Coordinates of C-alpha atoms in Angstrom, one line a residue:
M7 CA 100.0 76.7 78.8
S8 CA 96.9 76.0 80.9
V9 CA 97.5 76.6 84.6
K10 CA 95.0 75.0 87.1
P11 CA 95.7 76.1 90.7
L12 CA 95.2 73.0 92.9
G13 CA 93.5 71.4 89.9
L14 CA 90.7 74.0 89.8
D15 CA 89.1 75.6 86.8
P16 CA 90.4 79.2 87.2
A17 CA 87.5 80.4 85.0
Q18 CA 85.2 80.1 88.0
C19 CA 84.2 82.1 91.0
F20 CA 83.8 80.8 94.5
I21 CA 80.4 81.8 96.0
G22 CA 78.5 80.4 98.9
G23 CA 80.9 77.5 99.3
D24 CA 80.8 76.3 95.7
W25 CA 82.9 76.9 92.6
C26 CA 80.6 78.2 89.9
D27 CA 80.7 80.0 86.5
P28 CA 80.3 83.7 86.5
V29 CA 76.8 84.9 85.5
S30 CA 78.1 86.4 82.2
G31 CA 80.0 83.3 81.3
G32 CA 82.8 85.6 80.3
T33 CA 86.5 85.1 80.9
L34 CA 89.8 87.1 81.0
T35 CA 93.2 86.0 79.8
L36 CA 96.0 85.9 82.3
I37 CA 99.4 86.6 80.6
N38 CA 102.8 85.2 81.7
P39 CA 104.9 88.3 82.2
S40 CA 108.1 86.3 81.7
D41 CA 107.4 85.6 78.0
G42 CA 104.1 87.2 77.1
S43 CA 102.3 83.9 76.5
P44 CA 98.7 83.1 77.8
L45 CA 98.7 81.4 81.2
C46 CA 95.0 80.5 81.4
E47 CA 91.5 82.0 81.4
I48 CA 90.0 83.4 84.6
A49 CA 86.4 84.3 85.4
K50 CA 85.2 87.7 84.4
G51 CA 82.9 88.4 87.3
N52 CA 80.5 91.3 87.3
A53 CA 78.1 93.2 89.6
Q54 CA 75.6 90.2 89.6
D55 CA 78.4 87.9 90.9
I56 CA 79.3 90.4 93.6
D57 CA 75.6 90.6 94.6
R58 CA 75.5 86.8 94.9
A59 CA 78.8 86.8 96.9
V60 CA 77.6 89.6 99.3
A61 CA 74.3 87.7 99.9
A62 CA 76.2 84.5 100.6
A63 CA 78.3 86.3 103.1
H64 CA 75.3 87.7 104.9
D65 CA 73.8 84.3 105.0
A66 CA 77.0 82.9 106.6
L67 CA 76.8 85.6 109.3
A68 CA 73.2 84.6 110.0
G69 CA 74.4 81.0 110.5
P70 CA 76.9 79.2 112.7
W71 CA 79.8 81.5 111.6
G72 CA 78.0 84.5 113.2
R73 CA 77.8 82.5 116.5
S74 CA 81.4 81.1 116.3
T75 CA 83.8 81.6 119.1
A76 CA 87.3 83.1 118.7
V77 CA 88.8 79.6 119.5
E78 CA 86.8 78.0 116.8
R79 CA 87.9 80.6 114.2
A80 CA 91.5 80.2 115.4
R81 CA 91.5 76.5 114.8
I82 CA 90.3 77.0 111.2
L83 CA 93.0 79.6 110.6
S84 CA 95.6 77.3 112.1
R85 CA 94.6 74.5 109.8
L86 CA 94.7 76.9 106.9
G87 CA 98.2 78.0 107.7
Q88 CA 99.4 74.4 107.7
L89 CA 97.7 73.7 104.4
V90 CA 99.5 76.7 102.9
L91 CA 102.8 75.3 103.9
E92 CA 101.9 71.9 102.6
H93 CA 101.3 73.4 99.2
A94 CA 104.2 75.8 99.3
D95 CA 105.9 74.7 96.1
E96 CA 102.8 74.9 94.0
L97 CA 101.8 78.3 95.5
A98 CA 105.2 79.7 94.9
R99 CA 105.2 78.5 91.3
L100 CA 101.8 80.0 90.7
E101 CA 102.9 83.4 92.1
A102 CA 106.1 83.4 90.1
L103 CA 104.2 82.6 86.9
D104 CA 101.4 85.0 87.5
V105 CA 103.3 88.0 88.9
G106 CA 106.7 87.5 87.5
K107 CA 108.6 87.5 90.7
P108 CA 111.6 85.2 91.2
L109 CA 110.9 81.9 92.8
K110 CA 112.8 82.7 96.0
Q111 CA 110.7 85.8 96.5
A112 CA 107.5 83.8 95.8
H113 CA 108.5 81.2 98.4
A114 CA 109.0 84.0 100.9
D115 CA 105.5 85.2 100.2
V116 CA 104.1 81.7 100.9
V117 CA 105.8 81.6 104.2
A118 CA 104.4 85.1 105.0
L119 CA 100.9 83.9 104.1
A120 CA 101.2 81.0 106.4
R121 CA 102.6 83.2 109.1
Y122 CA 99.6 85.5 108.9
M123 CA 97.3 82.6 109.5
E124 CA 99.5 81.4 112.5
F125 CA 99.7 84.9 114.0
Y126 CA 96.0 85.6 113.7
A127 CA 95.0 82.2 114.9
G128 CA 97.1 82.9 118.0
A129 CA 95.6 86.4 118.4
A130 CA 92.0 85.5 118.0
D131 CA 91.1 85.0 121.6
K132 CA 93.5 87.7 122.8
I133 CA 91.3 90.6 121.7
H134 CA 89.7 91.8 124.9
G135 CA 87.3 94.5 125.8
S136 CA 87.7 96.7 129.0
T137 CA 85.8 97.8 132.0
I138 CA 85.4 101.5 132.6
P139 CA 85.1 103.0 136.1
Y140 CA 82.0 105.1 136.1
M141 CA 79.3 106.5 138.4
N142 CA 78.0 104.4 141.3
G143 CA 75.3 102.0 140.3
Y144 CA 76.8 101.4 136.8
T145 CA 78.9 98.7 135.3
V146 CA 80.4 99.8 132.0
Y147 CA 82.4 97.7 129.6
T148 CA 83.4 97.5 125.9
L149 CA 83.1 94.8 123.3
R150 CA 84.9 94.2 120.0
Q151 CA 82.5 92.9 117.4
P152 CA 82.9 92.3 113.6
H153 CA 81.7 94.8 111.0
G154 CA 79.8 92.1 109.1
V155 CA 80.5 91.7 105.4
T156 CA 84.0 93.0 104.5
G157 CA 85.1 93.6 100.9
H158 CA 88.8 93.0 100.0
I159 CA 90.2 94.4 96.7
V160 CA 93.8 93.2 96.5
P161 CA 96.5 94.1 93.9
W162 CA 98.7 92.1 91.7
N163 CA 102.1 92.7 93.2
Y164 CA 101.7 90.6 96.5
P165 CA 98.5 88.7 96.2
M166 CA 99.3 86.1 98.9
Q167 CA 100.7 88.6 101.5
I168 CA 97.9 91.1 101.1
I169 CA 95.2 88.4 101.2
G170 CA 96.9 87.1 104.4
R171 CA 97.0 90.5 106.2
S172 CA 93.5 91.6 105.2
V173 CA 91.3 88.5 104.8
G174 CA 93.1 86.8 107.6
A175 CA 92.5 89.6 110.0
A176 CA 88.8 90.0 108.9
L177 CA 88.1 86.3 109.4
T178 CA 89.8 86.3 112.8
M179 CA 87.3 88.9 114.0
G180 CA 84.3 87.0 112.7
N181 CA 83.6 88.9 109.5
A182 CA 82.4 87.3 106.3
C183 CA 84.5 88.3 103.3
V184 CA 84.1 89.0 99.6
L185 CA 87.5 89.0 97.8
K186 CA 88.1 90.6 94.5
P187 CA 91.7 89.7 93.3
A188 CA 93.5 91.7 90.6
E189 CA 92.7 90.7 87.0
E190 CA 96.5 90.7 86.3
A191 CA 97.3 88.0 88.9
C192 CA 94.8 86.0 90.8
L193 CA 95.9 82.3 90.7
T194 CA 97.1 82.2 94.3
A195 CA 93.9 83.9 95.4
L196 CA 91.9 81.1 93.9
A197 CA 94.2 78.5 95.4
F198 CA 94.0 80.2 98.9
T199 CA 90.2 80.1 98.6
E200 CA 90.2 76.4 97.9
L201 CA 92.6 75.8 100.8
A202 CA 90.3 77.8 103.1
R203 CA 87.4 75.5 102.1
Q204 CA 89.5 72.5 102.8
A205 CA 90.5 73.9 106.2
G206 CA 86.8 73.9 107.2
L207 CA 85.7 77.5 106.6
P208 CA 81.9 77.4 106.4
A209 CA 80.1 78.1 103.2
G210 CA 79.7 81.8 102.4
V211 CA 82.4 83.0 104.8
L212 CA 84.9 83.6 102.0
N213 CA 83.7 84.4 98.5
T214 CA 86.1 85.1 95.7
V215 CA 85.1 86.9 92.5
P216 CA 87.8 87.6 89.9
G217 CA 87.0 90.2 87.3
L218 CA 87.9 93.7 86.1
G219 CA 88.3 96.4 88.7
A220 CA 86.0 98.7 86.8
E221 CA 83.2 96.1 87.0
A222 CA 83.6 93.6 89.9
G223 CA 85.8 95.9 92.0
A224 CA 83.6 98.9 91.6
A225 CA 80.5 96.9 92.3
L226 CA 82.0 95.7 95.6
S227 CA 83.2 99.1 96.7
E228 CA 79.7 100.6 95.9
H229 CA 77.7 97.8 97.5
A230 CA 75.2 99.0 100.1
D231 CA 75.4 95.7 102.0
V232 CA 79.2 95.8 102.6
Q233 CA 80.2 97.1 106.0
H234 CA 83.9 97.7 105.4
I235 CA 86.3 98.0 102.4
S236 CA 90.0 97.1 102.4
F237 CA 91.9 98.3 99.3
T238 CA 95.6 98.2 98.3
G239 CA 96.5 99.8 95.0
S240 CA 96.9 103.1 93.2
V241 CA 96.1 106.5 94.5
G242 CA 93.6 107.2 91.8
V243 CA 91.5 104.0 92.4
G244 CA 91.8 104.5 96.1
K245 CA 90.2 107.9 95.9
L246 CA 87.3 106.4 93.8
I247 CA 86.8 103.6 96.4
Q248 CA 86.8 106.0 99.3
K249 CA 84.1 108.1 97.5
S250 CA 82.0 105.0 96.9
A251 CA 82.3 103.8 100.4
G252 CA 81.5 107.3 101.6
E253 CA 78.1 107.1 99.9
N254 CA 77.3 104.1 102.2
V255 CA 79.2 105.7 105.2
V256 CA 81.3 102.6 105.8
P257 CA 85.0 102.6 106.9
V258 CA 87.8 102.1 104.4
T259 CA 91.4 100.9 104.9
L260 CA 93.6 102.3 102.1
E261 CA 97.2 101.4 101.4
L262 CA 98.1 103.3 98.2
G263 CA 101.8 103.4 97.7
G264 CA 104.8 105.4 98.6
K265 CA 108.1 107.2 97.7
S266 CA 110.0 105.8 100.7
P267 CA 113.4 107.2 101.6
Q268 CA 116.4 105.8 103.3
L269 CA 118.5 108.4 105.1
V270 CA 122.3 107.6 105.2
F271 CA 124.4 109.8 107.5
D272 CA 128.1 110.2 107.7
D273 CA 128.3 108.1 110.9
A274 CA 126.4 105.1 109.4
D275 CA 127.8 101.6 108.9
I276 CA 127.9 101.8 105.1
E277 CA 128.8 98.2 104.5
A278 CA 125.9 97.1 106.6
A279 CA 123.6 99.5 104.9
L280 CA 124.4 98.7 101.2
P281 CA 122.4 95.4 100.9
F282 CA 119.3 97.1 102.4
L283 CA 119.7 100.2 100.2
V284 CA 119.7 98.1 97.0
N285 CA 117.4 95.2 97.9
A286 CA 114.6 97.5 99.2
G287 CA 114.4 99.1 95.7
I288 CA 114.6 96.1 93.4
Q289 CA 112.6 93.5 95.3
N290 CA 109.7 92.3 93.1
A291 CA 111.2 94.4 90.3
G292 CA 110.5 97.5 92.4
Q293 CA 106.7 96.8 92.3
T294 CA 106.3 97.3 96.0
C295 CA 104.4 100.0 97.7
S296 CA 107.0 100.2 100.4
A297 CA 109.9 100.1 98.0
S298 CA 112.8 102.4 98.9
S299 CA 113.1 104.4 95.7
R300 CA 114.9 107.3 97.2
I301 CA 118.3 107.1 98.8
L302 CA 119.3 110.2 100.7
V303 CA 123.0 110.4 101.5
Q304 CA 125.0 112.9 103.5
R305 CA 127.8 114.5 101.4
G306 CA 130.6 113.1 103.5
V307 CA 129.8 109.5 102.5
Y308 CA 128.1 110.3 99.2
D309 CA 130.8 109.0 96.9
R310 CA 131.3 105.9 98.9
V311 CA 127.5 105.0 98.9
V312 CA 127.2 105.7 95.2
E313 CA 130.2 103.4 94.5
G314 CA 129.0 100.7 96.7
M315 CA 125.4 100.7 95.3
A316 CA 126.7 100.9 91.7
A317 CA 128.9 97.8 92.3
R318 CA 125.9 95.9 93.4
Y319 CA 123.7 97.1 90.6
A320 CA 126.3 96.1 88.0
K321 CA 125.9 92.5 89.2
L322 CA 122.0 92.4 89.0
V323 CA 120.4 90.2 86.4
A324 CA 116.8 90.3 85.3
G325 CA 115.2 87.2 83.7
P326 CA 112.3 84.8 83.7
A327 CA 110.7 84.2 87.1
L328 CA 111.1 80.5 87.2
D329 CA 114.9 80.9 86.5
D330 CA 115.2 82.7 89.8
F331 CA 117.4 85.7 88.9
D332 CA 117.8 88.8 91.0
V333 CA 114.9 90.5 89.3
G334 CA 111.9 89.2 87.3
P335 CA 109.8 90.8 84.7
L336 CA 107.3 93.6 85.5
V337 CA 103.8 92.2 85.7
S338 CA 102.7 93.3 82.3
A339 CA 103.6 95.1 79.0
R340 CA 101.6 98.0 80.3
Q341 CA 103.6 98.3 83.5
K342 CA 106.8 98.1 81.4
S343 CA 105.7 101.0 79.3
I344 CA 105.0 103.1 82.4
V345 CA 108.4 102.4 83.8
E346 CA 110.1 103.1 80.5
G347 CA 108.3 106.4 80.4
F348 CA 109.9 107.4 83.7
L349 CA 113.3 106.3 82.4
T350 CA 112.8 108.6 79.5
Q351 CA 112.1 111.5 81.9
G352 CA 115.4 110.6 83.5
A353 CA 117.4 111.1 80.3
D354 CA 118.9 114.2 81.7
L355 CA 120.2 112.4 84.8
K356 CA 123.4 110.6 85.4
V357 CA 123.1 106.8 85.5
A358 CA 125.4 105.5 88.3
A359 CA 124.9 101.9 87.2
Q360 CA 122.5 99.5 85.5
G361 CA 121.9 95.8 85.9
R362 CA 121.3 93.7 82.8
I363 CA 118.6 91.6 81.2
V364 CA 119.8 88.0 80.7
D365 CA 120.8 87.4 77.1
D366 CA 118.2 84.7 76.3
A367 CA 115.2 86.5 78.0
P368 CA 112.1 85.8 75.9
D369 CA 111.2 88.7 73.6
G370 CA 107.7 88.9 74.9
G371 CA 108.7 89.3 78.5
A372 CA 108.2 92.6 80.3
Y373 CA 111.8 93.2 81.3
V374 CA 113.4 96.5 82.4
A375 CA 117.1 96.6 83.5
P376 CA 117.5 97.8 87.1
T377 CA 118.7 101.4 86.9
L378 CA 120.4 103.6 89.5
F379 CA 120.4 107.4 89.1
E380 CA 122.8 109.6 91.1
N381 CA 122.9 113.3 92.1
V382 CA 119.1 113.6 91.5
S383 CA 117.3 116.8 92.6
H384 CA 114.6 116.1 95.1
D385 CA 112.0 117.9 93.0
H386 CA 112.7 115.8 89.9
A387 CA 109.8 113.6 88.7
L388 CA 111.8 110.4 89.4
A389 CA 112.3 111.6 93.0
Q390 CA 108.6 112.6 93.5
D391 CA 106.4 110.1 91.7
E392 CA 105.9 106.4 92.4
I393 CA 107.6 104.5 89.5
F394 CA 106.8 101.0 90.5
G395 CA 109.8 99.5 88.8
P396 CA 113.4 98.7 89.6
V397 CA 114.6 102.3 89.6
Q398 CA 116.3 104.1 92.4
T399 CA 117.5 107.7 92.8
I400 CA 120.4 108.9 95.0
I401 CA 119.9 112.4 96.4
P402 CA 122.7 114.2 98.4
F403 CA 121.9 116.2 101.5
D404 CA 123.9 118.5 103.8
D405 CA 122.7 118.1 107.4
E406 CA 119.9 116.5 109.4
A407 CA 117.5 119.4 108.7
D408 CA 118.1 119.2 105.0
A409 CA 117.6 115.4 105.1
L410 CA 114.3 115.7 106.9
A411 CA 113.0 118.4 104.5
I412 CA 113.8 116.2 101.5
A413 CA 112.5 113.0 103.1
N414 CA 109.1 114.6 104.0
G415 CA 109.0 116.5 100.7
T416 CA 106.6 114.3 98.8
K417 CA 102.9 113.7 99.0
Y418 CA 103.5 110.1 100.3
G419 CA 104.3 108.9 103.8
L420 CA 104.6 105.1 104.0
V421 CA 108.0 103.9 105.1
A422 CA 111.4 105.5 105.9
S423 CA 114.7 104.3 107.2
V424 CA 117.5 106.1 109.2
W425 CA 121.1 104.9 109.0
S426 CA 123.1 106.5 111.8
D427 CA 125.0 105.5 114.9
S428 CA 123.7 108.5 116.8
G429 CA 120.9 107.4 119.2
A430 CA 119.7 111.0 119.6
R431 CA 119.4 111.5 115.8
Q432 CA 117.6 108.1 115.5
M433 CA 115.0 109.2 118.0
R434 CA 114.6 112.7 116.6
L435 CA 114.0 111.5 113.1
A436 CA 111.8 108.6 114.1
K437 CA 109.4 111.2 115.4
A438 CA 109.8 113.7 112.7
L439 CA 109.7 111.6 109.6
R440 CA 106.3 111.5 107.9
A441 CA 105.8 107.7 107.6
G442 CA 103.8 104.9 109.0
Q443 CA 106.9 102.8 109.7
V444 CA 110.4 104.0 110.4
F445 CA 113.3 101.6 110.6
I446 CA 116.6 102.3 112.3
N447 CA 119.7 100.8 110.7
N448 CA 117.6 98.3 108.7
Y449 CA 114.8 98.4 106.3
G450 CA 111.6 96.3 106.5
A451 CA 112.6 94.3 109.6
G452 CA 112.0 91.1 107.7
G453 CA 108.4 91.8 106.9
G454 CA 107.1 91.4 110.4
V455 CA 103.5 90.3 110.3
E456 CA 103.3 91.6 113.9
L457 CA 104.2 95.1 112.9
P458 CA 101.4 97.6 112.1
F459 CA 101.6 98.8 108.6
G460 CA 100.1 101.8 106.8
G461 CA 100.7 105.4 105.8
T462 CA 99.8 109.0 105.7
G463 CA 99.1 111.5 102.9
L464 CA 98.7 109.8 99.5
S465 CA 100.0 106.5 101.1
G466 CA 96.5 106.1 102.6
H467 CA 95.1 105.6 106.1
G468 CA 94.2 102.8 108.4
R469 CA 96.6 100.0 109.6
E470 CA 97.1 96.4 108.6
K471 CA 99.2 93.7 110.2
G472 CA 99.5 93.0 113.9
F473 CA 96.8 93.6 116.5
E474 CA 96.0 97.0 114.9
A475 CA 94.5 95.1 111.9
L476 CA 92.2 93.2 114.2
Y477 CA 91.0 96.4 115.8
G478 CA 90.4 97.8 112.3
F479 CA 88.3 94.9 111.2
S480 CA 86.0 95.3 114.3
T481 CA 83.8 97.8 115.9
L482 CA 83.9 98.9 119.5
K483 CA 80.6 98.8 121.4
T484 CA 80.1 100.4 124.8
V485 CA 77.7 98.7 127.2
A486 CA 76.5 100.7 130.3
A487 CA 74.4 98.7 132.8
L488 CA 72.5 100.6 135.5
H489 CA 71.9 98.2 138.4
G490 CA 71.7 100.5 141.4

């Protein structure tokens, strides 16, 4: 199969407003995770391509884009959002083929990408400075201005959504972007880039260079002429990127993963909770930084929750992405091997239930049956380490203090959820849980492009989504005028 997003040659980079071959002429092979077959060849960009892209971005800032108004940028983003919706079916199919996620989930990602463009277009002229009362004879005010050239290194699990929340915010504030999509899945990144060109984004404002993380990604994070880096991915790579950016003393937004808990108390509405408890763990085959991989349950309702989740797990089916089952394949054979390694570590645990892999699933597909473990100790590896697969653990607790200690007892701090009818408990735990987002009697709040997102600890720092992302992709300047 040879896949061409929007009819493009995927073995090219987009630099300075033109599709062009990488300097090396090299390519990488994208693999279809549903059957292990080659999808297409993509460009293998390197440091020279990154140099060209960064130079093109600086040229764009020196041109009309650097003088553009918020309203002008908003109109381009609005057109881009509309183009995304007009190409929704093709974008969803590309994401399903590339990442392995079921079509319905890929379609939801398309809608989210368009929504980011709509939200940021509407917010562009709503970012205001302030005046500061000061000494007589002074007028003091603040300005929000772009960093300059921003680098965006996005992962393979949610290319469209993460491009939307990072590139979209950076463009809104007037930055020029260099995008390095993941080598495992970059087709929708290429398609988005072409749609941005069609929407009227000036040459050099968005440059896209596929390639290996150790080559193109490292070159971008180390580049002395990049003023801000946004990275979503593994903790190990995030640490390297922060070190690289530190050499140039530029800010970094890091979203690195999680081990997010849902806390279910005796007074919770269990029937309302069950769909959230399961879906938050198996969405995108569990390959989600904010996946809820730990279910903490008070002993009074423990058996009921285990039985309810097990019944749902028993009905889960994994299969090819385009066939739109509950769970698709993992993104690669390598990721499958990692998840299977965790399952081996759980050989001493009790399996409450497993889903199944469809009988005629291709042999070359990266499939793992969704697996639910019960009565897991909170210090077990499966309850401490990010698995990034369709695996959940159920952990019993005694009381609120016990639940809080277990929930906060990992090195991560991205998302948490509290299921309880007690308003006082909801408020206490919302403050005490170590997480960037806390949901009460739900999980995820439907995605919410308006809702600031980010973590603490090994989950990273900085915030994406909502107005906080716009603040992060800008610098604050104070102007003090002495006029007597």
